Amino acid sequence: MLLPAKAEVARHLERYRAWERLLLAAPADGAVRGKFENTAYTLCVLMGERCAREAADAAERYLHANAAASAPAVKHRGGRSRARVESRGPSPALGR
């Protein structure tokens, strides 16, 4: 299966989350709902999922799996190496 570029997935996931927050803040706003639905559809197509929630989850798994696989090895006591795993704290760009 052909996988999308990580940068594209990250960009669309960030947009999806931003519109999701705006929709939760103003559920009756038709313009916000339209933008959210458009970004949800784009994320679904990009990730090959039928449901926006599943597409967002798949995007997060895809981004985190690649980040963990490419993390540099860190030496531990006893001479063994393990891949460093980044913490999953909130992104400062998202303003959470």
Backbone as numpy.savetxt, mean C-alpha at the origin, in Angstrom:
# Nx Ny Nz CAx CAy CAz Cx Cy Cz
3.05 -14.41 -13.84 2.22 -13.23 -13.84 3.10 -11.98 -13.84
2.73 -11.03 -14.62 3.46 -9.77 -14.71 3.08 -8.90 -13.51
4.07 -8.45 -12.75 3.83 -7.64 -11.55 4.01 -6.16 -11.86
3.17 -5.31 -11.27 3.30 -3.87 -11.49 4.54 -3.31 -10.79
4.96 -2.14 -11.23 6.10 -1.47 -10.61 5.74 -1.08 -9.17
6.70 -1.28 -8.26 6.46 -0.97 -6.85 6.10 0.50 -6.65
6.73 1.38 -7.40 6.45 2.81 -7.26 5.01 3.13 -7.64
4.51 2.50 -8.69 3.12 2.71 -9.10 2.16 2.19 -8.05
2.43 1.02 -7.53 1.57 0.43 -6.50 1.54 1.34 -5.28
2.70 1.80 -4.85 2.78 2.67 -3.68 2.02 3.97 -3.91
2.16 4.54 -5.10 1.49 5.81 -5.42 -0.03 5.64 -5.40
-0.52 4.58 -6.03 -1.97 4.37 -6.08 -2.53 3.97 -4.71
-1.78 3.22 -3.94 -2.23 2.86 -2.60 -2.32 4.10 -1.73
-1.36 4.99 -1.83 -1.38 6.24 -1.06 -2.59 7.09 -1.44
-2.88 7.18 -2.73 -4.06 7.94 -3.18 -5.35 7.30 -2.66
-5.41 5.98 -2.75 -6.59 5.26 -2.26 -6.82 5.56 -0.79
-5.77 5.46 0.03 -5.90 5.72 1.47 -6.31 7.18 1.75
-5.76 8.12 0.98 -6.10 9.53 1.18 -7.58 9.78 0.88
-8.07 9.27 -0.25 -9.48 9.45 -0.59 -10.39 8.68 0.37
-9.92 7.55 0.87 -10.69 6.79 1.85 -10.90 7.62 3.12
-9.83 8.28 3.59 -9.95 9.13 4.78 -10.91 10.29 4.53
-10.82 10.90 3.35 -11.72 12.01 3.03 -13.17 11.53 2.95
-13.39 10.36 2.40 -14.74 9.82 2.30 -15.31 9.51 3.69
-14.48 9.00 4.57 -14.94 8.73 5.94 -15.29 10.03 6.67
-14.58 11.11 6.34 -14.85 12.40 6.96 -16.10 13.07 6.39
-16.40 12.82 5.11 -17.55 13.44 4.46 -18.27 12.41 3.58
-19.00 11.48 4.20 -19.62 10.40 3.42 -20.70 10.84 2.45
-21.29 12.01 2.65 -22.36 12.47 1.76 -21.84 13.27 0.56
-20.55 13.55 0.51 -19.97 14.36 -0.56 -19.82 13.50 -1.83
-20.60 13.81 -2.84 -20.60 13.03 -4.07 -19.29 13.11 -4.84
-18.66 14.27 -4.83 -17.39 14.42 -5.54 -16.30 13.57 -4.89
-16.26 13.56 -3.57 -15.27 12.75 -2.85 -15.52 11.28 -3.11
-16.80 10.87 -3.08 -17.15 9.48 -3.33 -16.72 9.06 -4.75
-16.93 9.93 -5.72 -16.52 9.63 -7.09 -15.02 9.45 -7.23
-14.25 10.34 -6.62 -12.79 10.23 -6.65 -12.32 8.96 -5.96
-12.94 8.65 -4.80 -12.59 7.43 -4.08 -12.86 6.20 -4.94
-14.03 6.15 -5.57 -14.37 5.00 -6.40 -13.43 4.87 -7.59
-13.02 5.98 -8.17 -12.06 5.93 -9.29 -10.71 5.38 -8.84
-10.22 5.84 -7.70 -8.94 5.34 -7.22 -9.04 3.88 -6.79
-10.19 3.50 -6.23 -10.40 2.10 -5.85 -10.39 1.21 -7.08
-11.06 1.64 -8.15 -11.10 0.87 -9.39 -9.69 0.71 -9.97
-8.93 1.80 -9.98 -7.57 1.75 -10.52 -6.71 0.77 -9.72
-6.83 0.80 -8.41 -6.06 -0.11 -7.57 -6.49 -1.56 -7.82
-7.78 -1.78 -8.01 -8.28 -3.14 -8.32 -7.67 -3.66 -9.62
-7.67 -2.84 -10.64 -7.10 -3.25 -11.93 -5.61 -3.51 -11.80
-4.92 -2.63 -11.11 -3.48 -2.75 -10.94 -3.10 -4.03 -10.21
-3.88 -4.39 -9.19 -3.55 -5.56 -8.37 -4.28 -6.82 -8.81
-5.18 -6.73 -9.77 -5.89 -7.90 -10.26 -6.90 -8.44 -9.28
-7.54 -7.57 -8.53 -8.55 -7.97 -7.54 -9.89 -7.36 -7.92
-10.97 -7.97 -7.42 -12.32 -7.48 -7.72 -12.84 -6.52 -6.65
-12.29 -6.58 -5.48 -12.75 -5.78 -4.35 -11.65 -4.80 -3.96
-12.04 -3.54 -3.69 -11.05 -2.52 -3.36 -10.29 -2.86 -2.08
-10.98 -3.39 -1.08 -10.31 -3.76 0.18 -9.28 -4.84 -0.08
-9.63 -5.84 -0.88 -8.67 -6.91 -1.21 -7.50 -6.36 -2.02
-7.78 -5.41 -2.92 -6.71 -4.81 -3.71 -5.75 -4.03 -2.82
-6.28 -3.28 -1.85 -5.42 -2.53 -0.93 -4.58 -3.48 -0.08
-5.20 -4.55 0.40 -4.45 -5.55 1.18 -3.37 -6.20 0.34
-3.70 -6.55 -0.92 -2.73 -7.17 -1.81 -1.58 -6.21 -2.11
-1.89 -4.93 -2.28 -0.85 -3.93 -2.53 0.09 -3.81 -1.34
-0.47 -3.80 -0.13 0.38 -3.71 1.06 1.26 -4.94 1.20
0.69 -6.12 0.96 1.51 -7.35 1.03 2.62 -7.31 -0.02
2.30 -6.87 -1.23 3.27 -6.80 -2.31 4.41 -5.84 -1.96
4.07 -4.68 -1.44 5.09 -3.69 -1.10 5.94 -4.14 0.08
5.32 -4.74 1.10 6.06 -5.17 2.28 6.90 -6.41 2.00
6.42 -7.30 1.15 7.19 -8.50 0.81 8.46 -8.11 0.07
8.35 -7.17 -0.83 9.52 -6.72 -1.58 10.48 -5.94 -0.69
9.94 -5.17 0.25 10.81 -4.39 1.14 11.59 -5.32 2.06
10.95 -6.36 2.57 11.62 -7.30 3.46 12.66 -8.13 2.71
12.35 -8.48 1.46 13.28 -9.29 0.67 14.52 -8.50 0.28
14.37 -7.19 0.10 15.52 -6.39 -0.34 16.25 -5.72 0.82
15.81 -5.96 2.05 16.47 -5.34 3.22 17.87 -5.93 3.38
18.84 -5.10 3.74 20.20 -5.60 3.91 20.31 -6.52 5.13
21.23 -7.44 5.07 21.44 -8.38 6.18 22.15 -7.67 7.32
21.79 -8.03 8.54 22.37 -7.44 9.74 22.98 -8.56 10.57
24.24 -8.40 10.99 24.91 -9.42 11.79 24.38 -9.40 13.22
24.11 -10.58 13.76 23.66 -10.74 15.14 24.74 -11.45 15.93
24.58 -11.48 17.23 25.53 -12.22 18.05 25.57 -13.66 17.59
26.71 -14.25 17.61 26.86 -15.63 17.16 27.21 -15.72 15.69
27.33 -14.57 15.00 27.76 -14.57 13.61 26.68 -14.85 12.59
25.44 -15.05 13.00 24.37 -15.31 12.04 23.88 -14.01 11.45
23.35 -14.10 10.24 22.77 -12.93 9.58 21.28 -13.10 9.45
20.56 -12.00 9.58 19.12 -11.99 9.35 18.79 -10.74 8.57
17.73 -10.84 7.76 17.29 -9.65 7.01 16.66 -8.68 7.98
17.01 -7.42 7.84 16.42 -6.39 8.68 15.00 -6.10 8.18
14.06 -6.04 9.08 12.68 -5.77 8.73 12.31 -4.40 9.28
11.82 -3.54 8.41 11.43 -2.19 8.80 10.16 -2.25 9.64
9.99 -1.27 10.54 8.76 -1.21 11.32 7.62 -0.75 10.42
6.41 -1.11 10.76 5.25 -0.79 9.94 4.50 0.41 10.51
5.21 1.41 10.97 4.58 2.59 11.51 3.92 3.40 10.42
3.12 4.39 10.78 2.42 5.21 9.79 3.39 6.04 8.97
3.04 6.24 7.73 3.86 7.03 6.83 3.67 8.51 7.13
4.75 9.28 7.27 4.60 10.71 7.54 3.94 11.44 6.38
4.07 10.92 5.16 3.47 11.56 4.00 1.94 11.47 4.02
1.42 10.46 4.71 -0.03 10.28 4.74 -0.69 11.10 5.83
0.08 11.61 6.74 -0.46 12.48 7.78 -1.31 11.77 8.81
-1.00 10.53 9.10 -1.77 9.80 10.10 -1.30 10.14 11.48
